[in-house]
Structure formats: structure tokens, C-alpha cells
């Protein structure tokens, strides 16, 4: 009697993982998708927050891919566990704060645990040899298989013919001849394959779908760690790094200045966790103050707050300061007149 | 008919979907879940999640920067 073999595919929302899953589905394997949420995924967040992006189509690409493939998708919150990957990457960071190799090992390990708990047989990824500088090199791909504990339960259908046969191939669950031999950074074979399958619309993230590959975001996270005096974070910390202008006039405090109405509304949700301020005599942005500002610092911050509002050229602006406990007071300040020093901007 | 409410306000994609997914795992087929969110992306994502997992979206509505989706739990979770 034939046993229906089952595989879980790591679905990022990009083209490669979509094609990898499809390749194995075409061999009669039951495939379900899994997607891990680390807190650093690019999709959706800024679009959801910013008013100017409200008209842009919003969709979670991993869900969209699963629907195109007709498979279930399990989205797993790994925010807490992922902290150790980001804070202590055994294999180090990439160009910015991206711990790509440790991240891939972590995710394949989580998938390995998932298949054990859910009665699945093996794991599929969309990895291609030579496509990424850290996690998808000829010498690092075996590291992922070994250190994740998945070993030969990890099948990479897009480049399987360039690798040693895995258990699903040796056992005849999948036909190795129908797998692929892609390598390198060219996406041409994937695009041709997508055209053959009729996938005309798909996400093509440049540099991946992770904020940690972004230079500016990584700089803000580094600043956060320096200010806290240790490499740790909460989800709210990393979400706030995606919102507003971040201005640090001194090591012990910074301002988060809403750039538009949508960001202001988002920052409103944090008013009980930060001292906040906004001009009352003129229209202007909501500003959160992170850190331990002195009374003098708050005057400086109020001057900056006034500078970003419609009273920037006024002689005097009323700025309301709200403490975390809701206590309010209003001070009068002259808007910060000069250009802010460039080094204050994070 | 049981009807539960999930407060997913202030959460951004994909957390409203994750919370919905986890809540529905605890519910029985036929039960109803009302999810209240502030991320407009849920209007696309939660129905997509429901379609691939066999649940039915009974109602969606929005107003005052809130988005509400009412789901009937399907047979297979």
C-alpha cells in the first residue's frame, strides 16, 4: 500500500519557495506551508502604519503564495526564541545585522520540530546554491542541514541535483530526476519555471524580506542596543524603529517624531509607555521621548517638537508634555531654529 | 451558537492572523469569532487565511480606523 508522504515547505512569500513547494507537490506529495514571524519581516508593517501608503495593496505574500498553491499555511510566532539568534549569532552577521546563516539554521530546526509533532516526513526549502552570500553557499548549505538537526530530511528541490541525495530521494518518495539543478544568483531559470506554471505575479524582494538586511534599520537597532547598554529588545522596540524620525540629541534620550497622521495614530498607542509631547498652539506631530531626559532635555525636545510643526517660524509655541501616568503640563518654547545636527538623526 | 471576540487592535501583520489562527485552534466547528483589528491589511490577509484553512468569513466591516471580521469556524482546522 502506498503511503501518502507529507512535507512542510518553508514559505517566505518569494518565488523560490513557491516553486520549490510546487515541484514537490507535482510529485504527489502532500505539502503544507510554514512561515516564521521573527518581528523583522518587511511585509505590511510600514504600509499598515503610514497614511500615504494606505492606498497601496496590502497582502501577506506568504498567505498569497499558499493560496496560489492551494495549500495550508501555518504562521508561527518565533519572536521570543529568535532573540537569541539575533543577539548571539554563532556564525556572525552579514553586511548589516542580518544573521542569515543562524536564521536559516533556526528556521529549519523549527520546521524539524514541527514535522515531528505533526506527523510529516520531510522539509522543503527554496534555497539555491550560490544565491545568497551567507546561507546559500556550497559550503554553508550542509551546515544548515547539520546544525538544524534536519540532516537528510531537508530537501532543496531547486538545486537538489547539485547536492547529495536526501532521504526522500533515496527512499523514492520523490523522483530526483524531476528535481532541479539551479545555481548562482541568476533568477532566469526560476522566472522561466514560473512562466511554465502560469505564475505571472509574484514577490521579488531585493535583498530578502527582512529589515535586518537594511542599513538604516540596522543602524537604529545598533543605537538602541548602545542606549540600553545591552543587546536585547522587545517587539515594541523593534516595531518603533520602523516608525517616525528618530533623533538622538544625547546618549540618554531620543525623540521619535511622527512623520504623518498614520504614524501619529500608531504612536498614540504607546503614550502610556513614554513621555510624549505635542504642540497645542499650532498643529504638529506627536513625539515620544525614549530614555531618561532631564527637565532641560525636555525643553530641548519641546523646541524640536515645535520645529516639526506649523509653528516652526513662530516666536513661541505651546507644547504639552504628558508623562507616562497621564499627568500633563504645558510649556512655552521657541522652536529649535537651526538645522538639527546631522549626527542626531538615526 | 458560541461567539467569541478577539481583540487584535494595534497588532500589525502578521500578528492578527497568528492570533486568529491560534484562537480558532481552540474553537469548535460552527463557532463564531469576531476579530477586531486596526491594521487594514487584515481585510486581505484574514479572509485569505480562512479560505486556505476552510473557514468562512461571514462579515467584514470597517470604520473609525477599525476593521472587524466575523468568522465561522470550519470543520477541519
CSV table of C-alpha atoms in Angstrom, one decimal:
chain,number,residue,atom,x,y,z
A,1,UNK,CA,0.0,0.0,0.0
A,2,UNK,CA,1.3,3.4,-0.9
A,3,UNK,CA,1.8,5.8,2.0
A,4,UNK,CA,0.9,9.4,1.4
A,5,UNK,CA,4.1,11.2,2.1
A,6,UNK,CA,3.8,14.7,3.6
A,7,UNK,CA,6.3,17.6,3.5
A,8,UNK,CA,6.3,21.0,5.1
A,9,UNK,CA,7.6,23.8,2.9
A,10,UNK,CA,9.2,27.0,4.4
A,11,UNK,CA,7.2,29.6,2.6
A,12,UNK,CA,8.8,33.1,2.6
A,13,UNK,CA,6.4,34.7,0.2
A,14,UNK,CA,9.0,34.9,-2.6
A,15,UNK,CA,9.2,33.0,-5.8
A,16,UNK,CA,11.8,30.4,-4.9
A,17,UNK,CA,10.0,28.8,-2.0
A,18,UNK,CA,6.8,28.8,-4.1
A,19,UNK,CA,8.5,26.9,-6.9
A,20,UNK,CA,10.2,24.5,-4.5
A,21,UNK,CA,6.8,23.6,-3.0
A,22,UNK,CA,5.2,23.3,-6.4
A,23,UNK,CA,7.9,21.0,-7.6
A,24,UNK,CA,7.3,18.5,-4.8
A,25,UNK,CA,3.5,18.9,-4.9
A,26,UNK,CA,3.7,17.8,-8.6
A,27,UNK,CA,5.2,14.5,-7.5
A,28,UNK,CA,2.1,13.7,-5.4
A,29,UNK,CA,3.5,14.7,-2.1
A,30,UNK,CA,1.0,16.4,0.4
A,31,UNK,CA,2.6,19.8,1.1
A,32,UNK,CA,1.7,22.4,3.7
A,33,UNK,CA,3.5,25.6,4.2
A,34,UNK,CA,5.1,27.1,7.3
A,35,UNK,CA,6.2,30.7,7.8
A,36,UNK,CA,8.0,32.0,10.9
A,37,UNK,CA,7.4,35.5,12.2
A,38,UNK,CA,10.6,37.0,13.8
A,39,UNK,CA,9.4,40.6,14.2
A,40,UNK,CA,11.7,41.8,11.4
A,41,UNK,CA,9.6,40.8,8.4
A,42,UNK,CA,9.3,43.7,6.0
A,43,UNK,CA,5.8,42.9,4.7
A,44,UNK,CA,2.9,45.0,5.7
A,45,UNK,CA,4.1,47.0,8.7
A,46,UNK,CA,5.0,50.4,7.2
A,47,UNK,CA,2.2,50.1,4.7
A,48,UNK,CA,-0.2,49.5,7.5
A,49,UNK,CA,1.1,52.4,9.5
A,50,UNK,CA,1.7,55.2,7.1
A,51,UNK,CA,-1.3,57.2,5.8
A,52,UNK,CA,0.4,57.8,2.4
A,53,UNK,CA,0.7,54.1,1.9
A,54,UNK,CA,-2.9,53.3,2.7
A,55,UNK,CA,-3.9,53.1,-1.0
A,56,UNK,CA,-1.2,50.5,-1.7
A,57,UNK,CA,-2.4,47.0,-2.0
A,58,UNK,CA,-1.6,45.2,1.3
A,59,UNK,CA,-1.2,41.5,1.4
A,60,UNK,CA,0.9,39.0,3.3
A,61,UNK,CA,2.8,37.3,0.5
A,62,UNK,CA,3.3,34.0,2.2
A,63,UNK,CA,-0.5,33.7,2.6
A,64,UNK,CA,-0.9,34.8,-1.1
A,65,UNK,CA,1.6,32.1,-2.2
A,66,UNK,CA,-0.1,29.4,-0.2
A,67,UNK,CA,-3.4,30.3,-1.7
A,68,UNK,CA,-1.9,30.2,-5.2
A,69,UNK,CA,-0.6,26.8,-4.5
A,70,UNK,CA,-3.8,25.6,-2.8
A,71,UNK,CA,-2.0,24.6,0.4
A,72,UNK,CA,-2.5,25.3,4.1
A,73,UNK,CA,-0.1,27.8,5.7
A,74,UNK,CA,0.9,27.8,9.3
A,75,UNK,CA,2.3,31.1,10.6
A,76,UNK,CA,4.4,30.7,13.7
A,77,UNK,CA,5.3,33.4,16.1
A,78,UNK,CA,9.0,32.9,17.0
A,79,UNK,CA,9.7,36.4,18.3
A,80,UNK,CA,11.0,35.4,21.7
A,81,UNK,CA,13.1,32.4,20.5
A,82,UNK,CA,14.5,34.5,17.7
A,83,UNK,CA,16.1,37.0,20.1
A,84,UNK,CA,18.9,34.6,20.8
A,85,UNK,CA,19.6,34.1,17.1
A,86,UNK,CA,19.9,37.8,16.5
A,87,UNK,CA,21.8,38.7,19.7
A,88,UNK,CA,24.2,35.8,19.7
A,89,UNK,CA,24.7,34.6,16.1
A,90,UNK,CA,27.2,31.7,16.2
A,91,UNK,CA,28.1,32.4,12.5
A,92,UNK,CA,28.0,36.2,12.8
A,93,UNK,CA,26.3,38.9,10.9
A,94,UNK,CA,26.1,39.7,7.2
A,95,UNK,CA,26.6,43.2,5.8
A,96,UNK,CA,24.3,44.7,8.4
A,97,UNK,CA,22.7,43.0,11.4
A,98,UNK,CA,21.4,40.1,9.4
A,99,UNK,CA,22.4,36.7,10.9
A,100,UNK,CA,21.3,34.9,7.8
A,101,UNK,CA,23.1,31.6,8.4
A,102,UNK,CA,22.0,31.2,12.0
A,103,UNK,CA,18.5,32.3,11.0
A,104,UNK,CA,18.2,29.6,8.4
A,105,UNK,CA,19.5,27.0,10.8
A,106,UNK,CA,17.0,28.2,13.4
A,107,UNK,CA,14.1,28.1,11.0
A,108,UNK,CA,14.9,24.6,9.6
A,109,UNK,CA,15.3,23.4,13.1
A,110,UNK,CA,11.9,24.8,14.0
A,111,UNK,CA,10.5,23.1,10.9
A,112,UNK,CA,12.2,19.8,12.0
A,113,UNK,CA,10.4,20.1,15.4
A,114,UNK,CA,7.1,20.8,13.6
A,115,UNK,CA,7.2,17.8,11.3
A,116,UNK,CA,8.0,15.6,14.3
A,117,UNK,CA,5.0,17.0,16.2
A,118,UNK,CA,2.6,16.8,13.2
A,119,UNK,CA,3.5,13.5,11.5
A,120,UNK,CA,5.1,14.9,8.4
A,121,UNK,CA,8.0,13.2,6.6
A,122,UNK,CA,10.4,15.9,5.4
A,123,UNK,CA,11.2,19.6,4.9
A,124,UNK,CA,11.4,21.7,1.7
A,125,UNK,CA,13.1,25.0,1.3
A,126,UNK,CA,13.6,27.2,-1.8
A,127,UNK,CA,17.3,27.5,-1.3
A,128,UNK,CA,19.6,27.7,-4.4
A,129,UNK,CA,23.3,27.2,-4.2
A,130,UNK,CA,25.2,30.4,-4.7
A,131,UNK,CA,22.2,32.7,-4.5
A,132,UNK,CA,22.8,34.3,-1.1
A,133,UNK,CA,26.3,35.2,0.3
A,134,UNK,CA,25.8,33.6,3.8
A,135,UNK,CA,23.3,30.9,4.0
A,136,UNK,CA,23.2,29.6,0.4
A,137,UNK,CA,26.8,28.8,-0.4
A,138,UNK,CA,28.0,25.4,-1.4
A,139,UNK,CA,29.9,25.2,1.9
A,140,UNK,CA,27.2,26.6,4.2
A,141,UNK,CA,24.2,24.6,2.9
A,142,UNK,CA,25.5,21.4,4.6
A,143,UNK,CA,26.0,23.5,7.8
A,144,UNK,CA,22.3,24.3,7.7
A,145,UNK,CA,21.3,20.7,7.3
A,146,UNK,CA,23.6,19.5,10.0
A,147,UNK,CA,23.2,22.2,12.7
A,148,UNK,CA,19.5,22.3,12.3
A,149,UNK,CA,19.3,18.6,13.0
A,150,UNK,CA,17.3,18.1,9.8
A,151,UNK,CA,20.2,16.4,8.0
A,152,UNK,CA,18.9,14.5,5.1
A,153,UNK,CA,15.2,15.3,5.8
A,154,UNK,CA,15.9,18.7,4.3
A,155,UNK,CA,15.2,18.7,0.5
A,156,UNK,CA,16.1,21.7,-1.6
A,157,UNK,CA,14.2,20.9,-4.8
A,158,UNK,CA,15.5,23.8,-6.9
A,159,UNK,CA,19.2,22.7,-6.5
A,160,UNK,CA,18.8,19.1,-5.4
A,161,UNK,CA,20.7,17.7,-8.3
A,162,UNK,CA,23.8,19.7,-7.2
A,163,UNK,CA,23.6,18.1,-3.7
A,164,UNK,CA,23.9,14.6,-2.3
A,165,UNK,CA,20.6,12.6,-2.5
A,166,UNK,CA,18.4,13.1,0.6
A,167,UNK,CA,16.3,10.6,2.3
A,168,UNK,CA,13.1,11.4,0.3
A,169,UNK,CA,15.1,10.8,-2.9
A,170,UNK,CA,16.8,7.7,-1.7
A,171,UNK,CA,13.5,6.2,-0.5
A,172,UNK,CA,11.8,7.0,-3.7
A,173,UNK,CA,9.2,9.3,-2.2
A,174,UNK,CA,10.3,11.9,-4.7
A,175,UNK,CA,11.9,11.3,-8.1
A,176,UNK,CA,15.4,13.0,-8.1
A,177,UNK,CA,15.3,13.3,-11.9
A,178,UNK,CA,12.3,15.6,-11.6
A,179,UNK,CA,14.1,17.9,-9.3
A,180,UNK,CA,16.3,20.8,-10.5
A,181,UNK,CA,20.0,21.9,-10.7
A,182,UNK,CA,19.8,25.6,-10.3
A,183,UNK,CA,22.8,27.5,-9.0
A,184,UNK,CA,24.0,31.1,-8.8
A,185,UNK,CA,22.4,34.4,-8.5
A,186,UNK,CA,20.5,34.4,-11.8
A,187,UNK,CA,16.8,34.2,-11.4
A,188,UNK,CA,16.2,33.4,-15.0
A,189,UNK,CA,15.5,29.7,-14.5
A,190,UNK,CA,13.1,30.5,-11.8
A,191,UNK,CA,11.3,33.0,-13.9
A,192,UNK,CA,11.0,30.5,-16.8
A,193,UNK,CA,9.7,27.9,-14.4
A,194,UNK,CA,7.2,30.4,-13.0
A,195,UNK,CA,6.0,31.2,-16.6
A,196,UNK,CA,5.6,27.5,-17.3
A,197,UNK,CA,3.4,27.2,-14.2
A,198,UNK,CA,1.4,30.3,-15.1
A,199,UNK,CA,2.6,32.2,-12.0
A,200,UNK,CA,2.7,35.7,-13.5
A,201,UNK,CA,2.5,37.7,-10.3
A,202,UNK,CA,4.9,37.1,-7.5
A,203,UNK,CA,7.0,39.0,-5.0
A,204,UNK,CA,10.6,39.8,-5.9
A,205,UNK,CA,12.1,41.2,-2.7
A,206,UNK,CA,15.6,42.7,-3.3
A,207,UNK,CA,17.9,41.5,-0.5
A,208,UNK,CA,15.2,39.4,1.1
A,209,UNK,CA,12.2,40.3,3.2
A,210,UNK,CA,13.9,41.1,6.4
A,211,UNK,CA,14.5,44.5,8.0
A,212,UNK,CA,17.9,43.3,9.3
A,213,UNK,CA,19.4,43.4,5.8
A,214,UNK,CA,18.6,47.2,5.7
A,215,UNK,CA,21.5,49.5,6.6
A,216,UNK,CA,19.3,52.3,8.1
A,217,UNK,CA,17.3,49.9,10.2
A,218,UNK,CA,20.4,48.1,11.5
A,219,UNK,CA,21.9,51.4,12.5
A,220,UNK,CA,18.8,52.3,14.5
A,221,UNK,CA,18.9,48.9,16.2
A,222,UNK,CA,22.6,49.3,17.0
A,223,UNK,CA,21.8,52.7,18.5
A,224,UNK,CA,19.0,51.1,20.6
A,225,UNK,CA,21.4,48.5,22.0
A,226,UNK,CA,24.0,51.1,22.8
A,227,UNK,CA,21.4,53.3,24.6
A,228,UNK,CA,20.1,50.3,26.6
A,229,UNK,CA,23.7,49.2,27.4
A,230,UNK,CA,22.9,45.6,26.3
A,231,UNK,CA,21.8,43.7,23.2
A,232,UNK,CA,18.2,42.9,24.0
A,233,UNK,CA,14.8,44.1,22.7
A,234,UNK,CA,11.1,43.7,23.0
A,235,UNK,CA,8.8,43.5,20.0
A,236,UNK,CA,7.6,47.1,20.6
A,237,UNK,CA,11.2,48.3,20.4
A,238,UNK,CA,11.8,46.8,17.0
A,239,UNK,CA,8.3,47.9,15.8
A,240,UNK,CA,9.0,51.5,16.8
A,241,UNK,CA,12.3,51.5,14.9
A,242,UNK,CA,10.2,51.3,11.7
A,243,UNK,CA,8.1,54.4,12.5
A,244,UNK,CA,8.9,58.1,12.5
A,245,UNK,CA,12.1,60.2,12.6
A,246,UNK,CA,14.4,59.0,15.3
A,247,UNK,CA,16.5,61.9,16.7
A,248,UNK,CA,19.1,61.4,19.4
A,249,UNK,CA,20.4,64.7,20.8
A,250,UNK,CA,22.2,63.0,23.7
A,251,UNK,CA,23.1,59.4,24.6
A,252,UNK,CA,20.5,59.2,27.3
A,253,UNK,CA,17.4,60.2,25.3
A,254,UNK,CA,15.9,60.3,21.8
A,255,UNK,CA,12.8,61.6,20.2
A,256,UNK,CA,10.5,59.6,17.9
A,257,UNK,CA,8.7,62.2,15.7
A,258,UNK,CA,5.6,61.1,13.8
A,259,UNK,CA,6.1,62.0,10.1
A,260,UNK,CA,2.4,62.0,9.3
A,261,UNK,CA,-1.1,61.3,10.6
A,262,UNK,CA,-0.9,57.5,10.3
A,263,UNK,CA,2.3,57.3,12.2
A,264,UNK,CA,0.9,59.7,14.8
A,265,UNK,CA,-2.0,57.4,15.3
A,266,UNK,CA,0.3,54.4,15.7
A,267,UNK,CA,2.5,56.3,18.2
A,268,UNK,CA,-0.6,57.3,20.2
A,269,UNK,CA,-0.8,53.6,21.3
A,270,UNK,CA,2.5,54.0,23.1
A,271,UNK,CA,1.7,57.1,25.1
A,272,UNK,CA,1.5,55.2,28.4
A,273,UNK,CA,5.0,53.8,27.9
A,274,UNK,CA,6.8,57.1,27.1
A,275,UNK,CA,6.8,60.7,27.9
A,276,UNK,CA,5.1,62.3,24.9
A,277,UNK,CA,4.7,65.8,23.7
A,278,UNK,CA,2.9,67.8,21.0
A,279,UNK,CA,2.3,71.5,20.2
A,280,UNK,CA,-1.1,72.8,21.3
A,281,UNK,CA,-0.8,76.4,19.9
A,282,UNK,CA,-0.1,75.1,16.4
A,283,UNK,CA,-0.6,71.9,14.5
A,284,UNK,CA,2.3,69.5,14.8
A,285,UNK,CA,3.3,65.9,15.3
A,286,UNK,CA,3.1,63.6,18.3
A,287,UNK,CA,6.6,63.0,19.7
A,288,UNK,CA,7.6,60.2,22.0
A,289,UNK,CA,10.6,60.6,24.3
A,290,UNK,CA,12.6,57.5,24.9
A,291,UNK,CA,15.2,57.4,27.7
A,292,UNK,CA,15.8,59.5,30.8
A,293,UNK,CA,15.7,63.1,29.8
A,294,UNK,CA,16.3,65.9,32.4
A,295,UNK,CA,14.0,68.9,32.6
A,296,UNK,CA,16.5,70.8,30.5
A,297,UNK,CA,16.4,68.0,27.9
A,298,UNK,CA,12.6,68.2,27.8
A,299,UNK,CA,12.9,71.9,26.9
A,300,UNK,CA,15.2,71.0,24.0
A,301,UNK,CA,12.9,68.2,23.0
A,302,UNK,CA,9.9,70.6,23.1
A,303,UNK,CA,11.9,73.0,20.9
A,304,UNK,CA,12.5,70.2,18.4
A,305,UNK,CA,8.8,69.2,18.6
A,306,UNK,CA,7.8,72.8,17.8
A,307,UNK,CA,10.2,72.9,14.9
A,308,UNK,CA,8.4,70.0,13.2
A,309,UNK,CA,5.0,71.7,13.5
A,310,UNK,CA,3.3,74.6,11.8
A,311,UNK,CA,4.7,76.9,14.5
A,312,UNK,CA,8.3,76.3,13.3
A,313,UNK,CA,8.6,80.1,12.5
A,314,UNK,CA,6.7,81.4,15.4
A,315,UNK,CA,8.3,83.3,18.3
A,316,UNK,CA,6.7,81.0,20.8
A,317,UNK,CA,4.9,77.6,20.7
A,318,UNK,CA,2.9,76.0,23.5
A,319,UNK,CA,4.0,72.3,23.9
A,320,UNK,CA,2.1,69.9,26.1
A,321,UNK,CA,4.1,67.3,27.8
A,322,UNK,CA,2.4,64.2,29.0
A,323,UNK,CA,4.0,61.9,31.5
A,324,UNK,CA,3.6,58.1,31.4
A,325,UNK,CA,1.0,58.4,34.2
A,326,UNK,CA,-1.1,60.8,32.1
A,327,UNK,CA,-0.1,64.0,34.1
A,328,UNK,CA,0.1,66.9,31.7
A,329,UNK,CA,1.8,70.3,31.7
A,330,UNK,CA,2.3,72.9,29.0
A,331,UNK,CA,5.5,74.8,28.5
A,332,UNK,CA,6.3,77.7,26.1
A,333,UNK,CA,9.3,77.3,23.9
A,334,UNK,CA,11.0,78.9,21.0
A,335,UNK,CA,11.2,76.4,18.1
A,336,UNK,CA,14.6,75.0,17.6
A,337,UNK,CA,15.8,77.4,14.9
A,338,UNK,CA,18.9,75.8,13.4
A,339,UNK,CA,19.1,72.7,11.3
A,340,UNK,CA,19.4,69.7,13.6
A,341,UNK,CA,23.0,68.4,13.6
A,342,UNK,CA,23.2,65.5,11.1
A,343,UNK,CA,24.6,63.2,13.7
A,344,UNK,CA,21.4,63.5,15.8
A,345,UNK,CA,19.4,61.7,13.0
A,346,UNK,CA,19.4,57.9,13.4
B,1,UNK,CA,-24.0,29.3,18.9
B,2,UNK,CA,-20.9,30.4,20.7
B,3,UNK,CA,-19.4,33.7,19.6
B,4,UNK,CA,-16.1,35.0,20.9
B,5,UNK,CA,-14.3,38.2,20.4
B,6,UNK,CA,-10.6,38.6,19.7
B,7,UNK,CA,-9.0,42.0,20.3
B,8,UNK,CA,-6.2,42.3,17.8
B,9,UNK,CA,-6.0,46.1,17.9
B,10,UNK,CA,-2.6,47.7,17.5
B,11,UNK,CA,-1.1,44.5,16.1
B,12,UNK,CA,0.4,44.6,12.7
B,13,UNK,CA,0.7,42.0,10.0
B,14,UNK,CA,1.0,39.0,10.5
B,15,UNK,CA,0.2,39.1,14.2
B,16,UNK,CA,-3.6,39.5,13.8
B,17,UNK,CA,-3.5,36.4,11.5
B,18,UNK,CA,-1.4,34.4,14.1
B,19,UNK,CA,-3.7,35.3,16.9
B,20,UNK,CA,-6.8,34.4,14.8
B,21,UNK,CA,-5.1,31.1,13.8
B,22,UNK,CA,-4.3,30.2,17.4
B,23,UNK,CA,-7.7,31.2,18.7
B,24,UNK,CA,-9.5,29.2,16.1
B,25,UNK,CA,-7.5,26.1,17.0
B,26,UNK,CA,-9.2,26.2,20.4
B,27,UNK,CA,-12.7,26.6,19.0
B,28,UNK,CA,-15.2,24.1,17.8
B,29,UNK,CA,-16.6,23.8,14.2
B,30,UNK,CA,-19.5,26.1,13.7
B,31,UNK,CA,-18.5,28.5,16.5
B,32,UNK,CA,-18.0,32.2,15.5
B,33,UNK,CA,-15.1,34.5,16.1
B,34,UNK,CA,-15.2,38.3,15.8
B,35,UNK,CA,-11.7,39.7,15.2
B,36,UNK,CA,-11.2,43.5,15.8
B,37,UNK,CA,-8.1,45.0,14.3
B,38,UNK,CA,-6.5,48.3,13.4
B,39,UNK,CA,-4.2,47.1,10.7
B,40,UNK,CA,-6.1,47.5,7.3
B,41,UNK,CA,-4.1,44.6,5.9
B,42,UNK,CA,-6.2,42.1,7.8
B,43,UNK,CA,-9.1,42.7,5.3
B,44,UNK,CA,-7.0,40.9,2.8
B,45,UNK,CA,-5.0,38.5,5.0
B,46,UNK,CA,-7.6,37.0,7.4
B,47,UNK,CA,-10.0,36.1,4.6
B,48,UNK,CA,-7.1,34.6,2.7
B,49,UNK,CA,-6.1,32.6,5.7
B,50,UNK,CA,-9.7,31.5,6.2
B,51,UNK,CA,-10.0,30.4,2.6
B,52,UNK,CA,-6.9,28.1,2.7
B,53,UNK,CA,-7.9,26.6,6.0
B,54,UNK,CA,-11.6,26.0,5.3
B,55,UNK,CA,-13.2,28.7,7.5
B,56,UNK,CA,-16.0,31.0,6.4
B,57,UNK,CA,-15.9,34.8,6.6
B,58,UNK,CA,-19.4,35.8,7.5
B,59,UNK,CA,-18.9,39.6,7.6
B,60,UNK,CA,-16.3,42.3,7.3
B,61,UNK,CA,-16.8,45.9,8.2
B,62,UNK,CA,-14.7,48.9,8.9
B,63,UNK,CA,-15.0,52.4,10.3
B,64,UNK,CA,-13.1,54.8,12.5
B,65,UNK,CA,-9.8,53.1,11.7
B,66,UNK,CA,-11.0,49.7,13.0
B,67,UNK,CA,-11.6,46.6,10.9
B,68,UNK,CA,-13.9,43.8,12.1
B,69,UNK,CA,-14.1,40.3,10.6
B,70,UNK,CA,-16.6,37.7,11.7
B,71,UNK,CA,-15.5,34.1,11.0
B,72,UNK,CA,-17.4,30.8,11.3
B,73,UNK,CA,-15.0,28.0,12.2
B,74,UNK,CA,-14.9,25.3,9.6
B,75,UNK,CA,-14.8,21.5,10.1
B,76,UNK,CA,-11.1,20.9,9.6
B,77,UNK,CA,-8.6,23.1,11.5
